[in-house]
mmCIF file of C-alpha atoms in Angstrom:
data_model
loop_
_atom_site.group_PDB
_atom_site.id
_atom_site.type_symbol
_atom_site.label_atom_id
_atom_site.label_comp_id
_atom_site.label_asym_id
_atom_site.label_seq_id
_atom_site.Cartn_x
_atom_site.Cartn_y
_atom_site.Cartn_z
ATOM 1 C CA MET A 1 69.988 3.587 85.251
ATOM 2 C CA THR A 2 68.212 0.470 83.960
ATOM 3 C CA ALA A 3 66.768 0.549 80.455
ATOM 4 C CA LEU A 4 63.883 -1.292 78.834
ATOM 5 C CA LEU A 5 64.119 -1.698 75.061
ATOM 6 C CA THR A 6 61.146 -2.908 73.014
ATOM 7 C CA GLY A 7 61.620 -4.042 69.431
ATOM 8 C CA ALA A 8 65.106 -5.113 70.458
ATOM 9 C CA THR A 9 65.661 -7.561 67.600
ATOM 10 C CA GLY A 10 64.557 -5.130 64.900
ATOM 11 C CA PHE A 11 66.727 -3.166 62.497
ATOM 12 C CA ILE A 12 67.189 -0.211 64.862
ATOM 13 C CA GLY A 13 66.756 -2.148 68.100
ATOM 14 C CA THR A 14 69.758 -4.406 67.570
ATOM 15 C CA GLU A 15 71.995 -1.378 67.067
ATOM 16 C CA LEU A 16 70.583 0.557 70.013
ATOM 17 C CA ALA A 17 71.107 -2.466 72.257
ATOM 18 C CA GLU A 18 74.803 -2.396 71.348
ATOM 19 C CA HIS A 19 75.029 1.297 72.286
ATOM 20 C CA ILE A 20 73.213 0.784 75.596
ATOM 21 C CA VAL A 21 75.369 -2.165 76.637
ATOM 22 C CA ALA A 22 78.566 -0.367 75.542
ATOM 23 C CA ALA A 23 77.569 2.495 77.863
ATOM 24 C CA GLY A 24 77.440 0.060 80.768
ATOM 25 C CA ILE A 25 73.686 0.417 81.257
ATOM 26 C CA PRO A 26 71.763 -2.667 82.475
ATOM 27 C CA LEU A 27 69.361 -3.653 79.706
ATOM 28 C CA ARG A 28 66.008 -5.433 79.722
ATOM 29 C CA ALA A 29 65.018 -6.291 76.153
ATOM 30 C CA THR A 30 61.844 -7.544 74.477
ATOM 31 C CA SER A 31 60.618 -8.297 70.985
ATOM 32 C CA ALA A 32 57.877 -10.335 69.356
ATOM 33 C CA THR A 33 60.285 -13.142 68.471
ATOM 34 C CA GLY A 34 62.765 -13.155 71.352
ATOM 35 C CA GLY A 35 66.413 -14.136 70.844
ATOM 36 C CA SER A 36 69.488 -12.237 71.971
ATOM 37 C CA VAL A 37 71.186 -8.890 71.302
ATOM 38 C CA ALA A 38 74.544 -7.293 72.096
ATOM 39 C CA SER A 39 76.048 -10.798 72.360
ATOM 40 C CA THR A 40 74.911 -11.464 75.934
ATOM 41 C CA VAL A 41 71.480 -9.918 76.467
ATOM 42 C CA ALA A 42 68.543 -12.317 76.295
ATOM 43 C CA VAL A 43 65.444 -10.896 74.619
ATOM 44 C CA LYS A 44 62.125 -11.830 76.178
ATOM 45 C CA PRO A 45 59.459 -12.715 73.586
ATOM 46 C CA ILE A 46 56.428 -10.507 74.263
ATOM 47 C CA ALA A 47 53.793 -9.417 71.770
ATOM 48 C CA MET A 48 52.963 -5.718 71.946
ATOM 49 C CA SER A 49 49.296 -6.672 71.992
ATOM 50 C CA ASP A 50 49.912 -8.361 75.386
ATOM 51 C CA SER A 51 49.474 -5.270 77.551
ATOM 52 C CA ASP A 52 49.055 -7.411 80.681
ATOM 53 C CA ALA A 53 52.817 -8.058 80.566
ATOM 54 C CA PHE A 54 53.807 -4.376 80.589
ATOM 55 C CA ALA A 55 53.647 -3.770 84.347
ATOM 56 C CA ALA A 56 56.269 -6.433 85.093
ATOM 57 C CA LEU A 57 58.437 -5.201 82.230
ATOM 58 C CA CYS A 58 58.558 -1.648 83.600
ATOM 59 C CA GLU A 59 59.208 -2.585 87.230
ATOM 60 C CA GLY A 60 62.600 -1.251 88.340
ATOM 61 C CA VAL A 61 63.234 0.520 85.005
ATOM 62 C CA ASP A 62 64.460 4.127 84.765
ATOM 63 C CA THR A 63 64.213 4.653 80.998
ATOM 64 C CA VAL A 64 62.001 3.021 78.374
ATOM 65 C CA PHE A 65 63.080 3.005 74.736
ATOM 66 C CA HIS A 66 59.936 2.077 72.813
ATOM 67 C CA LEU A 67 60.905 1.009 69.297
ATOM 68 C CA ALA A 68 58.466 -1.852 68.674
ATOM 69 C CA GLY A 69 55.889 -1.299 65.962
ATOM 70 C CA ILE A 70 54.695 -2.111 62.463
ATOM 71 C CA ALA A 71 56.633 -0.417 59.672
ATOM 72 C CA HIS A 72 57.535 -2.277 56.446
ATOM 73 C CA GLN A 73 54.301 -4.257 56.249
ATOM 74 C CA ARG A 74 51.047 -3.927 54.323
ATOM 75 C CA ALA A 75 48.880 -4.010 57.432
ATOM 76 C CA ALA A 76 45.274 -2.962 57.889
ATOM 77 C CA GLU A 77 44.701 0.493 59.385
ATOM 78 C CA GLN A 78 43.322 -1.024 62.610
ATOM 79 C CA ASP A 79 46.467 -3.138 63.013
ATOM 80 C CA TYR A 80 48.685 -0.066 62.725
ATOM 81 C CA ARG A 81 46.569 1.629 65.379
ATOM 82 C CA LEU A 82 46.581 -1.427 67.661
ATOM 83 C CA ILE A 83 50.369 -1.859 67.666
ATOM 84 C CA ASN A 84 51.772 1.591 66.895
ATOM 85 C CA THR A 85 49.269 3.608 68.931
ATOM 86 C CA ASP A 86 47.316 1.622 71.513
ATOM 87 C CA ALA A 87 50.242 -0.551 72.615
ATOM 88 C CA ALA A 88 52.500 2.500 72.988
ATOM 89 C CA VAL A 89 49.899 4.203 75.180
ATOM 90 C CA ALA A 90 49.425 1.074 77.317
ATOM 91 C CA LEU A 91 53.191 0.730 77.771
ATOM 92 C CA MET A 92 53.570 4.360 78.821
ATOM 93 C CA LYS A 93 50.728 3.996 81.329
ATOM 94 C CA ALA A 94 52.553 1.007 82.823
ATOM 95 C CA ALA A 95 55.785 3.019 82.855
ATOM 96 C CA ILE A 96 54.100 5.875 84.729
ATOM 97 C CA ASP A 97 52.637 3.460 87.286
ATOM 98 C CA ALA A 98 56.083 1.894 87.767
ATOM 99 C CA GLY A 99 57.770 5.257 88.364
ATOM 100 C CA VAL A 100 59.827 5.286 85.147
ATOM 101 C CA SER A 101 61.533 8.664 84.749
ATOM 102 C CA THR A 102 61.961 8.865 80.945
ATOM 103 C CA PHE A 103 59.976 7.406 78.047
ATOM 104 C CA VAL A 104 61.591 7.574 74.599
ATOM 105 C CA PHE A 105 59.193 6.992 71.713
ATOM 106 C CA LEU A 106 60.545 6.313 68.238
ATOM 107 C CA SER A 107 58.119 7.937 65.831
ATOM 108 C CA SER A 108 58.748 8.980 62.217
ATOM 109 C CA SER A 109 59.351 12.174 60.273
ATOM 110 C CA ARG A 110 56.218 11.204 58.332
ATOM 111 C CA ALA A 111 54.171 11.761 61.503
ATOM 112 C CA ASP A 112 54.596 15.524 61.124
ATOM 113 C CA GLN A 113 52.010 15.794 58.336
ATOM 114 C CA PRO A 114 50.393 12.393 57.738
ATOM 115 C CA LEU A 115 47.983 12.009 54.825
ATOM 116 C CA PRO A 116 44.573 10.624 55.925
ATOM 117 C CA GLY A 117 43.601 7.501 53.997
ATOM 118 C CA VAL A 118 47.033 7.329 52.347
ATOM 119 C CA ASP A 119 49.561 6.652 55.094
ATOM 120 C CA PRO A 120 48.089 4.636 58.002
ATOM 121 C CA TYR A 121 51.584 4.114 59.423
ATOM 122 C CA ALA A 122 52.210 7.850 59.783
ATOM 123 C CA LEU A 123 48.702 8.417 61.119
ATOM 124 C CA SER A 124 49.192 5.761 63.805
ATOM 125 C CA LYS A 125 52.478 7.359 64.868
ATOM 126 C CA ARG A 126 50.921 10.830 64.944
ATOM 127 C CA GLU A 127 48.014 9.649 67.091
ATOM 128 C CA ALA A 128 50.466 7.910 69.427
ATOM 129 C CA GLU A 129 52.461 11.132 69.789
ATOM 130 C CA GLN A 130 49.345 13.058 70.740
ATOM 131 C CA ARG A 131 48.133 10.529 73.293
ATOM 132 C CA LEU A 132 51.581 10.032 74.834
ATOM 133 C CA THR A 133 52.001 13.793 75.157
ATOM 134 C CA ALA A 134 48.691 14.040 77.032
ATOM 135 C CA LEU A 135 49.839 11.294 79.414
ATOM 136 C CA ALA A 136 53.193 13.000 80.005
ATOM 137 C CA GLU A 137 51.613 16.369 80.692
ATOM 138 C CA ALA A 138 49.367 14.787 83.317
ATOM 139 C CA SER A 139 52.183 12.924 85.091
ATOM 140 C CA SER A 140 55.790 13.293 86.210
ATOM 141 C CA ILE A 141 57.351 11.246 83.392
ATOM 142 C CA ARG A 142 59.608 12.890 80.813
ATOM 143 C CA LEU A 143 58.703 12.142 77.184
ATOM 144 C CA ILE A 144 61.128 12.279 74.265
ATOM 145 C CA ILE A 145 59.555 11.807 70.832
ATOM 146 C CA LEU A 146 62.058 11.251 68.047
ATOM 147 C CA ARG A 147 61.082 11.568 64.401
ATOM 148 C CA PRO A 148 63.863 10.100 62.278
ATOM 149 C CA ALA A 149 64.009 10.458 58.528
ATOM 150 C CA LEU A 150 64.499 7.275 56.479
ATOM 151 C CA VAL A 151 67.066 5.178 58.368
ATOM 152 C CA TYR A 152 69.849 3.373 56.501
ATOM 153 C CA GLY A 153 72.463 0.852 57.519
ATOM 154 C CA PRO A 154 73.482 -2.786 56.972
ATOM 155 C CA GLY A 155 70.424 -5.035 56.996
ATOM 156 C CA VAL A 156 68.013 -2.251 56.060
ATOM 157 C CA LYS A 157 64.659 -3.384 54.667
ATOM 158 C CA GLY A 158 62.119 -1.778 52.370
ATOM 159 C CA ASN A 159 63.029 0.321 49.345
ATOM 160 C CA LEU A 160 66.722 0.692 50.171
ATOM 161 C CA ALA A 161 67.084 -3.091 50.304
ATOM 162 C CA LEU A 162 65.363 -3.343 46.911
ATOM 163 C CA LEU A 163 67.713 -0.739 45.430
ATOM 164 C CA ALA A 164 70.770 -2.568 46.789
ATOM 165 C CA ARG A 165 69.624 -5.838 45.216
ATOM 166 C CA ALA A 166 68.787 -4.044 41.964
ATOM 167 C CA ILE A 167 72.327 -2.686 41.750
ATOM 168 C CA GLN A 168 73.710 -6.181 42.350
ATOM 169 C CA ARG A 169 71.697 -7.313 39.326
ATOM 170 C CA GLY A 170 72.940 -4.514 37.064
ATOM 171 C CA CYS A 171 69.920 -2.217 37.168
ATOM 172 C CA PRO A 172 70.407 1.022 35.173
ATOM 173 C CA LEU A 173 70.269 4.419 36.845
ATOM 174 C CA PRO A 174 67.341 6.849 36.912
ATOM 175 C CA PRO A 175 67.724 10.536 36.008
ATOM 176 C CA GLU A 176 68.244 13.125 38.742
ATOM 177 C CA GLN A 177 64.790 13.644 40.219
ATOM 178 C CA GLY A 178 63.368 14.086 43.720
ATOM 179 C CA ALA A 179 65.026 14.405 47.111
ATOM 180 C CA ARG A 180 64.650 12.880 50.558
ATOM 181 C CA SER A 181 66.317 13.111 53.943
ATOM 182 C CA MET A 182 67.932 10.128 55.641
ATOM 183 C CA ILE A 183 69.959 9.231 58.728
ATOM 184 C CA ASP A 184 72.529 6.553 59.505
ATOM 185 C CA ARG A 185 71.326 3.919 61.981
ATOM 186 C CA SER A 186 74.348 4.194 64.272
ATOM 187 C CA GLU A 187 74.058 7.993 64.350
ATOM 188 C CA LEU A 188 70.363 7.705 65.203
ATOM 189 C CA CYS A 189 71.089 5.338 68.092
ATOM 190 C CA ARG A 190 73.882 7.567 69.372
ATOM 191 C CA CYS A 191 71.447 10.470 69.502
ATOM 192 C CA LEU A 192 68.690 8.336 71.050
ATOM 193 C CA LEU A 193 70.879 7.286 73.945
ATOM 194 C CA ALA A 194 72.507 10.691 74.449
ATOM 195 C CA LEU A 195 69.135 12.460 74.600
ATOM 196 C CA ALA A 196 67.793 9.930 77.099
ATOM 197 C CA MET A 197 70.836 10.360 79.345
ATOM 198 C CA SER A 198 70.827 14.147 79.128
ATOM 199 C CA GLU A 199 68.882 16.184 81.656
ATOM 200 C CA ALA A 200 68.603 19.112 79.261
ATOM 201 C CA GLY A 201 65.437 20.056 77.428
ATOM 202 C CA GLY A 202 61.793 20.273 78.361
ATOM 203 C CA LYS A 203 59.433 17.762 79.892
ATOM 204 C CA VAL A 204 58.061 16.853 76.449
ATOM 205 C CA GLN A 205 60.533 16.995 73.571
ATOM 206 C CA VAL A 206 59.703 16.398 69.900
ATOM 207 C CA LEU A 207 62.825 16.198 67.756
ATOM 208 C CA THR A 208 63.420 15.442 64.072
ATOM 209 C CA LEU A 209 66.637 13.589 63.235
ATOM 210 C CA ALA A 210 68.375 13.518 59.844
ATOM 211 C CA ASP A 211 71.823 14.143 58.427
ATOM 212 C CA SER A 212 72.605 17.369 56.583
ATOM 213 C CA GLN A 213 72.253 15.893 53.092
ATOM 214 C CA THR A 214 69.418 15.347 50.636
ATOM 215 C CA TYR A 215 69.371 12.187 48.540
ATOM 216 C CA SER A 216 67.821 11.441 45.173
ATOM 217 C CA THR A 217 67.317 7.847 44.064
ATOM 218 C CA ARG A 218 70.071 8.448 41.511
ATOM 219 C CA ARG A 219 72.537 9.537 44.211
ATOM 220 C CA ILE A 220 71.698 6.481 46.313
ATOM 221 C CA MET A 221 72.115 4.108 43.375
ATOM 222 C CA GLN A 222 75.346 5.787 42.263
ATOM 223 C CA ALA A 223 76.781 5.283 45.753
ATOM 224 C CA LEU A 224 75.778 1.612 45.678
ATOM 225 C CA ARG A 225 77.234 1.160 42.179
ATOM 226 C CA LYS A 226 80.509 2.708 43.300
ATOM 227 C CA ALA A 227 80.621 0.422 46.340
ATOM 228 C CA ALA A 228 80.015 -2.563 44.032
ATOM 229 C CA GLY A 229 82.790 -1.459 41.677
ATOM 230 C CA LYS A 230 80.354 -1.228 38.764
ATOM 231 C CA GLY A 231 81.350 2.142 37.284
ATOM 232 C CA SER A 232 79.087 4.992 36.208
ATOM 233 C CA GLY A 233 76.286 2.910 34.678
ATOM 234 C CA VAL A 234 73.612 3.587 32.061
ATOM 235 C CA THR A 235 70.745 6.032 32.653
ATOM 236 C CA LEU A 236 67.195 5.224 31.576
ATOM 237 C CA PRO A 237 64.862 8.172 30.821
ATOM 238 C CA LEU A 238 62.292 9.196 33.411
ATOM 239 C CA TRP A 239 59.327 7.908 31.391
ATOM 240 C CA CYS A 240 60.700 4.354 31.583
ATOM 241 C CA TRP A 241 60.936 4.546 35.369
ATOM 242 C CA ARG A 242 57.450 6.046 35.649
ATOM 243 C CA LEU A 243 56.023 3.242 33.525
ATOM 244 C CA GLY A 244 57.759 0.665 35.697
ATOM 245 C CA ALA A 245 56.507 2.356 38.864
ATOM 246 C CA ARG A 246 52.918 2.256 37.606
ATOM 247 C CA ALA A 247 53.255 -1.415 36.742
ATOM 248 C CA LEU A 248 54.622 -2.095 40.220
ATOM 249 C CA ASP A 249 51.627 -0.349 41.800
ATOM 250 C CA LEU A 250 49.299 -2.592 39.799
ATOM 251 C CA LEU A 251 51.225 -5.757 40.656
ATOM 252 C CA THR A 252 51.432 -5.045 44.381
ATOM 253 C CA GLY A 253 48.022 -3.443 44.829
ATOM 254 C CA ALA A 254 49.620 -0.223 46.080
ATOM 255 C CA SER A 255 47.811 3.078 45.683
ATOM 256 C CA SER A 256 48.390 4.735 42.319
ATOM 257 C CA GLY A 257 51.523 6.874 42.283
ATOM 258 C CA SER A 258 52.993 5.494 45.513
ATOM 259 C CA SER A 259 55.945 3.729 43.845
ATOM 260 C CA GLU A 260 56.777 6.816 41.796
ATOM 261 C CA PHE A 261 56.711 8.971 44.927
ATOM 262 C CA ARG A 262 59.088 6.609 46.742
ATOM 263 C CA LEU A 263 61.476 6.825 43.814
ATOM 264 C CA PHE A 264 61.159 10.466 42.775
ATOM 265 C CA GLY A 265 59.140 12.360 45.380
ATOM 266 C CA ASN A 266 60.351 15.117 47.669
ATOM 267 C CA ASP A 267 60.427 14.147 51.346
ATOM 268 C CA THR A 268 62.973 16.315 53.117
ATOM 269 C CA VAL A 269 63.194 17.465 56.723
ATOM 270 C CA THR A 270 65.600 19.560 58.769
ATOM 271 C CA CYS A 271 67.320 17.995 61.744
ATOM 272 C CA SER A 272 66.418 19.585 65.065
ATOM 273 C CA SER A 273 69.277 21.336 66.820
ATOM 274 C CA LEU A 274 70.843 19.170 69.521
ATOM 275 C CA ALA A 275 72.985 21.983 70.897
ATOM 276 C CA PHE A 276 70.758 22.293 73.991
ATOM 277 C CA ALA A 277 72.097 18.896 75.100
ATOM 278 C CA ASN A 278 75.635 19.343 73.715
ATOM 279 C CA ILE A 279 75.110 16.420 71.318
ATOM 280 C CA PRO A 280 77.004 16.460 67.993
ATOM 281 C CA MET A 281 74.783 16.567 64.929
ATOM 282 C CA PRO A 282 74.663 13.484 62.662
ATOM 283 C CA SER A 283 77.556 13.655 60.201
ATOM 284 C CA THR A 284 77.650 10.237 58.507
ATOM 285 C CA GLN A 285 76.452 10.239 54.890
ATOM 286 C CA PHE A 286 74.922 7.423 52.861
ATOM 287 C CA GLU A 287 78.082 7.056 50.807
ATOM 288 C CA ASP A 288 79.958 6.119 53.999
ATOM 289 C CA ALA A 289 77.634 3.162 54.607
ATOM 290 C CA ALA A 290 76.900 2.048 51.031
ATOM 291 C CA GLY A 291 79.512 -0.720 50.999
ATOM 292 C CA ASP A 292 78.257 -2.341 54.194
ATOM 293 C CA ILE A 293 74.646 -2.066 53.012
ATOM 294 C CA LEU A 294 75.517 -3.730 49.728
ATOM 295 C CA THR A 295 77.408 -6.543 51.460
ATOM 296 C CA ALA A 296 74.525 -7.182 53.864
ATOM 297 C CA SER A 297 72.042 -7.329 50.948
ATOM 298 C CA GLY A 298 73.671 -10.566 49.758
ATOM 299 C CA PRO A 299 75.655 -11.640 46.692
ATOM 300 C CA SER A 300 74.537 -10.794 43.199
ATOM 301 C CA SER A 301 72.524 -13.431 41.389
ATOM 302 C CA ALA A 302 73.316 -11.900 38.024
#
């Protein structure tokens, strides 16, 4: 088995590369920036908009892990579609032509019910799922679509990184409000690789991945405070947080209510059963990783 990994230098890609190499699988890796992963694997710099390069990338490959895409960026809707949808389709077409047996597409739990005009990222992933499924059904390739919940781990970006830095600076706690599902990065990569190597399941598989817990912003911040040795902390009332969230929307140009939803909304999913492939369910919880996340976020400037 030879694997191709796109997005190899990204947050999830670097971890998955470690798992692939540890399993003794020859790895061909690409990313927009290039570099190296898993200590010894050189990463070829290829832009996902360069579809002419895909045929050579897929030659001699058994399994493609397609992780490259736009996530934590304020991109235009057409850019999300170009990279997250069109490039994924072009890569899978090249994989089919090259005789690749399995194509693993990293989607998102948000792709299940994307909101038109509100979440172009989720819409681009949903459209990619639909078009990749049509390609798989018309060919011999096996397609595995994985929809992870919010992924955490050392070096995480986005809102979790902001919360980690806020705790370092002594930010007070919010009240208990909202709930979301999450999954540890290493657990996600373990499942990614195990599903690709398993022969169980159908020709097209769509699986949601999350741990068994639900997390409020308060629970996340309490775990980070504990890891920082900062004690129980002070709680600000909900109206203060809502006011701050509205101000943040105005400052960043985000749609009204988006910051409040990220802090206090409900975004939970149920992990798909992996029993069909005899794969253990994710068991790591955020509290287990909070210390490493805090350390990776950098020292406090307070």
